[in-house]
mmCIF file of C-alpha atoms in Angstrom:
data_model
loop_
_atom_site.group_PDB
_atom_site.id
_atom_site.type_symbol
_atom_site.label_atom_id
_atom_site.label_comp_id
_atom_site.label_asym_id
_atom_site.label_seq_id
_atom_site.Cartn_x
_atom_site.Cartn_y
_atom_site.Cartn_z
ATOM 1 C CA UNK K 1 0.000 0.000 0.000
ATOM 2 C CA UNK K 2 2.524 2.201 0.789
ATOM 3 C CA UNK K 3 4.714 1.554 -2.418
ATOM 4 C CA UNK K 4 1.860 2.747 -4.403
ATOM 5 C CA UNK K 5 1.282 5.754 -2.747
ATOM 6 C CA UNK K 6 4.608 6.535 -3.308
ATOM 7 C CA UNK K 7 4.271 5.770 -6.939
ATOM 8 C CA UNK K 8 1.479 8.591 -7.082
ATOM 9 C CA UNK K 9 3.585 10.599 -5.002
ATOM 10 C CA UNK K 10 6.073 10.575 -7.523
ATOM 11 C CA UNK K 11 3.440 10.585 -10.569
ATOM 12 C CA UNK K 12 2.077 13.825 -9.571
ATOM 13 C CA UNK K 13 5.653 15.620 -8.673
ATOM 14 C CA UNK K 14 6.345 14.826 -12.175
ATOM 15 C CA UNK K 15 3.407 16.112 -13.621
ATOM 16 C CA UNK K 16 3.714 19.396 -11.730
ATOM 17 C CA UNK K 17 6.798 19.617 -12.804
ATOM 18 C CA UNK K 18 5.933 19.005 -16.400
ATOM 19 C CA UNK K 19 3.494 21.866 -16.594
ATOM 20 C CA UNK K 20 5.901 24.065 -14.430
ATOM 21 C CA UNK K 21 8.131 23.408 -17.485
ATOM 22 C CA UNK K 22 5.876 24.375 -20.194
ATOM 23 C CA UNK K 23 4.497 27.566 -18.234
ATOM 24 C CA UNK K 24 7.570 28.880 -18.692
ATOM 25 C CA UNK K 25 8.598 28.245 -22.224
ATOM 26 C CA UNK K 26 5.713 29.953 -22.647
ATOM 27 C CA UNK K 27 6.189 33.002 -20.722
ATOM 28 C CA UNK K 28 10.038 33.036 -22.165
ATOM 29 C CA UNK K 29 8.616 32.913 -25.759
ATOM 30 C CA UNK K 30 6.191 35.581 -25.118
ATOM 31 C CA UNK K 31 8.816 37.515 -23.436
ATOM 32 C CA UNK K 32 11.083 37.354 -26.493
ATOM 33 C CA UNK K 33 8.606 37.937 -28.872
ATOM 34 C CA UNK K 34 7.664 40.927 -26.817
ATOM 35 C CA UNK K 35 11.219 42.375 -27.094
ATOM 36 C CA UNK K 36 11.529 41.451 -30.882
ATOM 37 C CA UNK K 37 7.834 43.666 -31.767
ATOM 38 C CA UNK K 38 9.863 46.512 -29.075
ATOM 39 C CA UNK K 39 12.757 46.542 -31.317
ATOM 40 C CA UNK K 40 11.238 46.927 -34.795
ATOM 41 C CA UNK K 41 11.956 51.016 -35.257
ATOM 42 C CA UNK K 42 8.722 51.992 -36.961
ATOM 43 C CA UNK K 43 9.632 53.275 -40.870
ATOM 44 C CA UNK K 44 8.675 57.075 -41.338
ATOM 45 C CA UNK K 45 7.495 57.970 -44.414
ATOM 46 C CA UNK K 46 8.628 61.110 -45.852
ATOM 47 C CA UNK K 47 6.316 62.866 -47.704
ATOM 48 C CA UNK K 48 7.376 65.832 -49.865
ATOM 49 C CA UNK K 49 5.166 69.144 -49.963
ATOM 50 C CA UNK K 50 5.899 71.242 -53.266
ATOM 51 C CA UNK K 51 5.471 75.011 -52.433
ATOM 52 C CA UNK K 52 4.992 76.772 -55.345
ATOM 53 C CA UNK K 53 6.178 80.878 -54.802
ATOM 54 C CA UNK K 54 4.166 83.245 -56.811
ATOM 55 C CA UNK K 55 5.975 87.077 -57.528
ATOM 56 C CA UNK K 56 3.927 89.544 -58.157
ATOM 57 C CA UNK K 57 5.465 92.276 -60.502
ATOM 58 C CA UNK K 58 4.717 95.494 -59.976
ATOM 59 C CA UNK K 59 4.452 97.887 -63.586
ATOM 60 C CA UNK K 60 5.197 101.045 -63.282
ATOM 61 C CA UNK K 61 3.821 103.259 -66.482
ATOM 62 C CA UNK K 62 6.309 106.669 -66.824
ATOM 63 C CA UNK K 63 4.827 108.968 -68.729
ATOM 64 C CA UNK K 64 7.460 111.635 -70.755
ATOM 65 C CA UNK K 65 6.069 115.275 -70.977
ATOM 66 C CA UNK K 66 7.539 116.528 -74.627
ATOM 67 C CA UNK K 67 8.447 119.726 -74.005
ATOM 68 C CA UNK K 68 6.828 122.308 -77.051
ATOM 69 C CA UNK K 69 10.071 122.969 -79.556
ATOM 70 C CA UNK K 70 8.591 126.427 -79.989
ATOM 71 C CA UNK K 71 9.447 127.384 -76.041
ATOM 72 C CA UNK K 72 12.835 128.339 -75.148
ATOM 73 C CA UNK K 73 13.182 126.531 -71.561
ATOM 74 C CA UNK K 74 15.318 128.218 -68.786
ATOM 75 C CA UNK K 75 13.615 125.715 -66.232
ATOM 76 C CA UNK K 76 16.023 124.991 -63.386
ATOM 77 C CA UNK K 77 18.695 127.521 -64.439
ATOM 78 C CA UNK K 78 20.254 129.673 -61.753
ATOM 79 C CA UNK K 79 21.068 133.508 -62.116
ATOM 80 C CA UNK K 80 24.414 132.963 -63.478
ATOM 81 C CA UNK K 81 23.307 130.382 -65.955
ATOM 82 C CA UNK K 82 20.702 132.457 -67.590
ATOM 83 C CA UNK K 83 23.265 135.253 -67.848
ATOM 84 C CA UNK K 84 25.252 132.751 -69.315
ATOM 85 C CA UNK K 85 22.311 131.761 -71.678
ATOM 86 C CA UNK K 86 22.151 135.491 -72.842
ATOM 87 C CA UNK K 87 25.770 135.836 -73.706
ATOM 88 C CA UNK K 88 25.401 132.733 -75.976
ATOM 89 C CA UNK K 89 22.518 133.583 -77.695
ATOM 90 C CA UNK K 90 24.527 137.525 -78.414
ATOM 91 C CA UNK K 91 27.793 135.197 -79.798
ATOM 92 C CA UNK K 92 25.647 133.698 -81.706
ATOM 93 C CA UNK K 93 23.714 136.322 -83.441
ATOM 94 C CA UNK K 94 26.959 138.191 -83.829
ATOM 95 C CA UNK K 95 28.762 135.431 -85.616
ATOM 96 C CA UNK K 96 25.875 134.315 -87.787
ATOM 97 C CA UNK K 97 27.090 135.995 -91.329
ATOM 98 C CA UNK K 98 27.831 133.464 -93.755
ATOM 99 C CA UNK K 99 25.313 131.019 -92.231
ATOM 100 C CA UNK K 100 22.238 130.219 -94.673
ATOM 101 C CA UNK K 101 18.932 131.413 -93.345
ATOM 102 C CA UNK K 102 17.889 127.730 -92.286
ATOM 103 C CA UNK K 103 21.122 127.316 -90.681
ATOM 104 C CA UNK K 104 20.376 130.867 -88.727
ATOM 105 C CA UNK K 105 17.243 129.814 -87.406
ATOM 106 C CA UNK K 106 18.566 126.489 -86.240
ATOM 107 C CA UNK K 107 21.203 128.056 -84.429
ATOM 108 C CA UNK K 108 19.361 127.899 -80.870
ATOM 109 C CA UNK K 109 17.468 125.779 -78.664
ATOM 110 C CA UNK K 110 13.770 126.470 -79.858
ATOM 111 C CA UNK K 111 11.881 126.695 -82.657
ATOM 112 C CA UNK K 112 10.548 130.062 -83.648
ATOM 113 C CA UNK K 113 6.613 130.765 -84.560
ATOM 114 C CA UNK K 114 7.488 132.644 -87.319
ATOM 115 C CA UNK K 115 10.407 133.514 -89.964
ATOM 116 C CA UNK K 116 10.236 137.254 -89.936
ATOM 117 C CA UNK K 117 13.893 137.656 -90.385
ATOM 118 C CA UNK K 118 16.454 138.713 -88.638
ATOM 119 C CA UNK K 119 14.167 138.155 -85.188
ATOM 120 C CA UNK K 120 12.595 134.920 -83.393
ATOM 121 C CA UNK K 121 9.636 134.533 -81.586
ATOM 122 C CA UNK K 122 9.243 131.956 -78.634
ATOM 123 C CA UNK K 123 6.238 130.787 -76.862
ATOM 124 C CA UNK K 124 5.466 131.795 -73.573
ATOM 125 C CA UNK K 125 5.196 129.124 -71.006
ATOM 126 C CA UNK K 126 4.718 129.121 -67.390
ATOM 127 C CA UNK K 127 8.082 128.639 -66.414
ATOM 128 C CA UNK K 128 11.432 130.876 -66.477
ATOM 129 C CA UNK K 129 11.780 131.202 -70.222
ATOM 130 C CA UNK K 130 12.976 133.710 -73.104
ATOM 131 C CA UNK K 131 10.191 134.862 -74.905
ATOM 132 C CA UNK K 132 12.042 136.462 -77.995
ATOM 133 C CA UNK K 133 15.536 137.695 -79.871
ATOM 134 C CA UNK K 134 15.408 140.489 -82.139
ATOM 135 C CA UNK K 135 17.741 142.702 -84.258
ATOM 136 C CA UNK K 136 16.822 146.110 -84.419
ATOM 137 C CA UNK K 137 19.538 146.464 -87.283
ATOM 138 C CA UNK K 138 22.710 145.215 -88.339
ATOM 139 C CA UNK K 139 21.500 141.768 -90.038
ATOM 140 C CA UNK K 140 20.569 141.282 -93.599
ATOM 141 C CA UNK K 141 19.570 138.467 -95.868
ATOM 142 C CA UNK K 142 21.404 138.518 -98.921
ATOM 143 C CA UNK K 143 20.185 137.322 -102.736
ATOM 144 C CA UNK K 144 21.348 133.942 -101.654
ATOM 145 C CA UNK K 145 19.541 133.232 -98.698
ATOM 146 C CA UNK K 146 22.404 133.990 -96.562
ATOM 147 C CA UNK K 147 23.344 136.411 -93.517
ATOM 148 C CA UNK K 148 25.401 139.467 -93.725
ATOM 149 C CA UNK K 149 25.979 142.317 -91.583
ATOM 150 C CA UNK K 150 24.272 145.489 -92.720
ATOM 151 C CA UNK K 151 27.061 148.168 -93.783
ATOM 152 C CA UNK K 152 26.959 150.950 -96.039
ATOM 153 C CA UNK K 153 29.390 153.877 -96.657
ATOM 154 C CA UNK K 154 26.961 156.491 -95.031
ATOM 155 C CA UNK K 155 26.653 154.553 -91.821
ATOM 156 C CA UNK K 156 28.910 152.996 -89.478
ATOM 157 C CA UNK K 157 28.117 149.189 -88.520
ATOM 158 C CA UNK K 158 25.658 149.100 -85.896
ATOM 159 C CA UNK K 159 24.516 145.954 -84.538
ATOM 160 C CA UNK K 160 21.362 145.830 -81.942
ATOM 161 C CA UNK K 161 20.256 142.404 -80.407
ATOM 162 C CA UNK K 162 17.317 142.047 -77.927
ATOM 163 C CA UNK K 163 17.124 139.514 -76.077
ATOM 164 C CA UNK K 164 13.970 139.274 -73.716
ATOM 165 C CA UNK K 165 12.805 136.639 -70.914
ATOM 166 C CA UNK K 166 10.136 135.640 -68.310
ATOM 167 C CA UNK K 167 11.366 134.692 -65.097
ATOM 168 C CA UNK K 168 8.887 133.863 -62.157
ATOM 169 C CA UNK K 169 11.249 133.901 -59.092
ATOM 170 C CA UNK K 170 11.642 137.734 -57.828
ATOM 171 C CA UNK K 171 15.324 136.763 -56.333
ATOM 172 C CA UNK K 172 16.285 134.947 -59.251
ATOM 173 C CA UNK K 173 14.943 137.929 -61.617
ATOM 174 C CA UNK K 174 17.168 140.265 -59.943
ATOM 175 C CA UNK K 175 20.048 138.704 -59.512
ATOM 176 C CA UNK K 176 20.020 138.326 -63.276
ATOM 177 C CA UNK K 177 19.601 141.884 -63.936
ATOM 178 C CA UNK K 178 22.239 142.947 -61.827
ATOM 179 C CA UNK K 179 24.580 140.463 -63.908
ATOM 180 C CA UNK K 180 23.022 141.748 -67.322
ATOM 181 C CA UNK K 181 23.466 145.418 -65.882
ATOM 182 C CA UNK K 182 27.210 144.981 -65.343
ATOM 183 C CA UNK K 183 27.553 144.752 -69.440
ATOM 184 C CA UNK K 184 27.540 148.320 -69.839
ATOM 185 C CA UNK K 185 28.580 151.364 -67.566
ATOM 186 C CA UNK K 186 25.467 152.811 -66.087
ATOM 187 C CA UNK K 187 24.923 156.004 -66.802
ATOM 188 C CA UNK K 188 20.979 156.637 -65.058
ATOM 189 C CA UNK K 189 19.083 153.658 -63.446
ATOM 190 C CA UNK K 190 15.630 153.218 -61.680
ATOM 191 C CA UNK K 191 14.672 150.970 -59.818
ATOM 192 C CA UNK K 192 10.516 150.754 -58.429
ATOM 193 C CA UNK K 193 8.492 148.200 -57.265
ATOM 194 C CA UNK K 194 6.869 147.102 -60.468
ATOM 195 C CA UNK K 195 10.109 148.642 -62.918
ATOM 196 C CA UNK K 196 13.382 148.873 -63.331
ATOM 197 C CA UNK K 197 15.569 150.399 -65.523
ATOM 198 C CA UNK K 198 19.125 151.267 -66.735
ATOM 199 C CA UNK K 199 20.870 153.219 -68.831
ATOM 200 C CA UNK K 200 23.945 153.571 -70.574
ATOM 201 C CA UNK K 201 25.845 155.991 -73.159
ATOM 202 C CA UNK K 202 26.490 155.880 -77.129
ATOM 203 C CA UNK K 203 28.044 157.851 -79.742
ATOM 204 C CA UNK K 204 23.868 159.319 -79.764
ATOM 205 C CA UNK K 205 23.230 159.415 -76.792
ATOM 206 C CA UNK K 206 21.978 157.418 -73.472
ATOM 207 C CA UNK K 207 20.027 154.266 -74.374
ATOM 208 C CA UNK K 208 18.044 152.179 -72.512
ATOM 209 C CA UNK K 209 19.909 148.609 -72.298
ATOM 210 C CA UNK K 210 17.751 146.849 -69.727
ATOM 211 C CA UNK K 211 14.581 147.251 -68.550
ATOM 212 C CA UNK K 212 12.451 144.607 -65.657
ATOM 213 C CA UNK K 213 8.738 144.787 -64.882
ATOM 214 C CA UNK K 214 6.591 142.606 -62.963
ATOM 215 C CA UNK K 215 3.386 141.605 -64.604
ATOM 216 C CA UNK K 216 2.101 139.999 -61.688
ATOM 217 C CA UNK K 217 2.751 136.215 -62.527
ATOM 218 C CA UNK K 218 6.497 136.974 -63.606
ATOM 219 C CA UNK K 219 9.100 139.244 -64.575
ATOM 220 C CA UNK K 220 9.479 140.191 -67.662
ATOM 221 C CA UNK K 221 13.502 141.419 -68.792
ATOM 222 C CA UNK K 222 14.720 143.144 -71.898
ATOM 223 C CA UNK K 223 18.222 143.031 -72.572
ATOM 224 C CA UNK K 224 19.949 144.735 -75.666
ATOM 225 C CA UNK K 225 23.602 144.061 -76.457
ATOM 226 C CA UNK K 226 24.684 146.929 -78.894
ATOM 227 C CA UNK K 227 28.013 146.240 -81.233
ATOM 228 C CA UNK K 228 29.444 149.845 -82.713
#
């Protein structure tokens, strides 16, 4: 009786150890299985995003003012230049014989309205401008169509060139007549609010060389150069 007993004894010790056994293959194989799945770095997928840049381009329309050919344009000039400008314009009057009439009348910066020989006519404009040169005498047109200086046997050579302009600024007007007036000794001057005025001498007599009035939206300035 007792053998047997110890027979089951040993029967069941080996069957609890059997499943003790298999418990933990299991556990180990779920433990491994568990660190295998833990070690698998999950893949990221890169996904590109193309940004498309739009530039917007600004146009910017510039618009060119012509100025009219027919006005003679002081705009931006200082005192010294415009005297400057009227010493040119005298050289060039003065040295015109031999020149074609086409070639006279191209000699300066505008256009003139009309042809009425030997003088030019500019139009006015609302900014500093000369409004005119004339020749009292001393030019004529030849047969030819070309300029000569006026001289006879009776007269001596007598040249007279007018040059008048319109300048708006009152500080810039005088300062240009007190350049212009230095040309010539003065002889008599005046000088009022709205006029001024100076003289100097010739062979004839005292002549008026320079003149300024203000006709309230400018001043107006007459300047004659006289050759003997």
């Amino acid at each position: 009786m007792k053998k047997r007993f110890l027979s089951l004894l040993l029967l069941g010790s080996v069957a609890i150890t059997g499943c003790s056994s298999t418990t933990n293959v299991e556990t180990e194989s779920n433990i491994t299985s568990i660190e295998e799945s833990s070690s698998e770095v999950p893949t990221t997928t890169e996904s590109s995003v193309e940004i498309t840049e739009t530039t917007t381009v600004e146009t910017t329309t510039v618009t060119e003012t012509t100025m009219d050919p027919t006005v003679y344009s002081l705009e931006g000039m200082s005192a010294e230049e415009i005297y400057a400008e009227c010493e040119m314009i005298i050289d060039t009057v003065m040295n015109s014989p031999g020149k074609t009439v086409d070639e006279y009348y191209d000699s300066f910066k505008a256009t003139s309205q009309d042809k009425d020989f030997p003088n030019f006519s500019f139009s006015r404009a609302p900014i500093d401008c000369i409004c005119g040169i004339s020749s009292r005498r001393g030019l004529i047109l030849q047969s030819d169509d070309t300029v000569a200086f006026e001289e006879t046997w009776d007269t001596p050579l007598w040249v007279w060139v007018t040059v008048n302009l319109s300048i708006n600024d009152y500080e810039k007007a005088t300062e240009t007549y007190d350049l212009l007036s230095a040309t010539y000794k003065v002889s008599k001057s005046t000088q009022e609010d709205d006029y001024w005025e100076s003289y100097a001498e010739n062979p004839q007599g005292p002549f008026c060389f320079l003149s300024m009035k203000n006709t309230g939206d400018a001043y107006e300035i007459e300047y004659t150069y006289l050759s003997i």
